Coordinates of C-alpha atoms and ligand atoms in Angstrom, one line a residue:
M202 CA -1.0 13.1 5.5
P203 CA -0.9 9.4 6.2
S204 CA -2.5 6.8 3.1
L205 CA -6.0 5.5 5.5
K206 CA -8.0 3.3 4.3
V207 CA -11.5 2.8 6.1
H208 CA -11.4 -0.7 7.8
H209 CA -14.8 -0.8 9.5
I210 CA -17.0 1.4 11.6
G211 CA -16.6 0.2 15.5
Y212 CA -20.4 0.4 17.0
L213 CA -21.2 -0.6 20.6
V214 CA -23.8 -2.4 21.3
K215 CA -25.5 -4.2 24.8
K216 CA -27.2 -7.3 24.1
M217 CA -25.1 -9.0 20.8
D218 CA -27.9 -11.6 19.6
A219 CA -30.2 -9.2 19.8
A220 CA -28.5 -6.5 17.9
I221 CA -27.4 -9.1 14.9
N222 CA -31.4 -9.5 14.8
A223 CA -31.8 -5.5 14.4
F224 CA -29.3 -5.2 11.9
Q225 CA -30.3 -8.0 9.9
N226 CA -33.8 -6.3 9.8
L227 CA -32.2 -3.9 7.8
G228 CA -30.7 -5.7 5.2
Y229 CA -27.2 -6.1 7.4
K230 CA -25.6 -9.9 6.3
T231 CA -22.9 -11.2 8.7
A232 CA -19.9 -11.4 7.5
Q233 CA -17.9 -13.8 10.0
D234 CA -19.6 -15.4 13.1
T235 CA -19.1 -13.6 16.4
I236 CA -16.4 -14.1 18.3
Y237 CA -15.3 -13.4 21.9
D238 CA -11.6 -11.4 22.3
D239 CA -10.4 -12.5 25.6
I240 CA -7.6 -9.8 25.3
R241 CA -10.6 -6.8 25.5
K242 CA -13.3 -9.4 27.1
V243 CA -15.8 -8.7 24.2
S244 CA -18.1 -10.2 21.5
I245 CA -17.0 -9.3 18.5
C246 CA -19.2 -9.9 15.4
F247 CA -18.9 -8.2 12.0
L248 CA -21.7 -7.5 9.5
Q249 CA -21.8 -6.1 5.8
K250 CA -24.4 -3.7 3.6
D251 CA -23.5 -2.1 1.0
G252 CA -20.0 -2.2 1.1
Y253 CA -19.8 -1.0 4.3
L254 CA -18.5 -3.1 7.6
I255 CA -19.6 -2.8 10.9
E256 CA -18.0 -4.3 13.3
L257 CA -20.5 -5.1 16.7
V258 CA -18.8 -4.9 19.7
S259 CA -20.2 -5.9 22.7
P260 CA -18.6 -6.4 26.5
V261 CA -18.6 -9.4 28.4
A262 CA -17.5 -8.6 31.5
K263 CA -17.9 -6.1 34.0
D264 CA -14.4 -4.8 32.7
S265 CA -14.3 -5.6 29.2
V266 CA -12.6 -2.7 27.4
V267 CA -15.6 -1.1 26.6
S268 CA -17.4 -1.0 29.6
G269 CA -17.0 2.3 31.0
L270 CA -17.9 3.9 27.5
M271 CA -21.4 1.4 27.2
K272 CA -22.1 3.3 30.2
K273 CA -22.0 6.7 28.7
Y274 CA -22.9 5.7 25.2
K275 CA -25.4 2.7 25.0
N276 CA -25.8 1.6 21.4
C277 CA -24.1 3.3 19.0
P278 CA -21.1 3.8 16.7
Y279 CA -17.6 5.2 18.6
H280 CA -15.0 4.5 16.4
I281 CA -13.4 4.2 12.7
C282 CA -10.9 1.6 11.9
Y283 CA -8.2 2.3 9.5
E284 CA -5.5 0.1 7.5
T285 CA -2.8 1.5 6.0
E286 CA 0.4 -0.1 4.1
H287 CA 2.9 2.5 6.2
F288 CA 1.6 1.9 9.4
E289 CA 5.2 3.0 11.5
Q290 CA 5.0 6.6 9.2
D291 CA 1.3 7.1 9.5
Y292 CA 0.9 6.2 13.2
M293 CA 3.9 9.1 13.8
T294 CA 2.0 11.5 11.4
L295 CA -1.1 10.9 13.6
V296 CA 0.9 11.6 16.6
S297 CA 2.4 14.7 15.3
D298 CA -1.1 15.5 14.6
G299 CA -2.1 15.3 18.3
F300 CA -3.5 11.7 18.2
T301 CA -2.7 10.0 21.6
A302 CA -2.6 5.9 21.6
I303 CA -4.6 4.9 24.3
D304 CA -3.2 1.1 23.9
T305 CA -0.5 -0.7 22.6
L306 CA -0.1 -3.1 19.4
T307 CA -1.8 -5.8 20.5
P308 CA -3.4 -8.8 18.1
A309 CA -6.8 -8.3 17.1
P310 CA -8.7 -12.2 17.1
A311 CA -11.6 -10.7 15.1
L312 CA -9.2 -9.7 12.7
Q313 CA -7.1 -12.4 12.4
N314 CA -4.7 -11.8 14.7
R315 CA -3.7 -8.9 13.0
E316 CA -1.7 -6.4 15.6
V317 CA -4.0 -3.2 16.1
V318 CA -4.1 0.0 18.1
F319 CA -6.1 2.5 19.5
L320 CA -6.0 6.6 19.4
M321 CA -7.5 9.4 20.8
S322 CA -7.9 13.3 19.2
P323 CA -9.7 15.1 21.0
F324 CA -11.4 17.0 18.1
L325 CA -12.6 13.8 16.7
G326 CA -12.6 10.7 19.2
M327 CA -11.5 7.1 18.9
I328 CA -9.9 5.7 15.6
E329 CA -8.1 2.7 15.3
L330 CA -5.0 1.7 13.4
I331 CA -4.5 -1.9 11.7
K332 CA -0.6 -2.7 11.4
Ligands
LIG888 NI1 -12.3 -2.3 15.4

């Protein structure tokens, strides 16, 4: 079994400022200022409440990585991100368990440029893995 630790929940939002405001009204605090990820063409803001870290992701261009998802799902949680101390090993385990990588390891500006990869499972959808 991979040794995964939940890092954050990725949450798709249509309007970043309005979403931050709505989450703040529920008691969330901003954990990091909104940044623009020019690789994925999204803006990203981390919010925190009760030990949970929520990553708001909002498309900034029509060809952003989440534009397709946004059309389908509107505002909703769409991935859980995991950290691991054994990246190579856990990555291989996930692949042999039926996950398929949908991109390659790419730096994430919102995570101090740590590299991340997204994988899909036919049974639980998308996960993100931080190297
Ligand atoms: Ni994420």
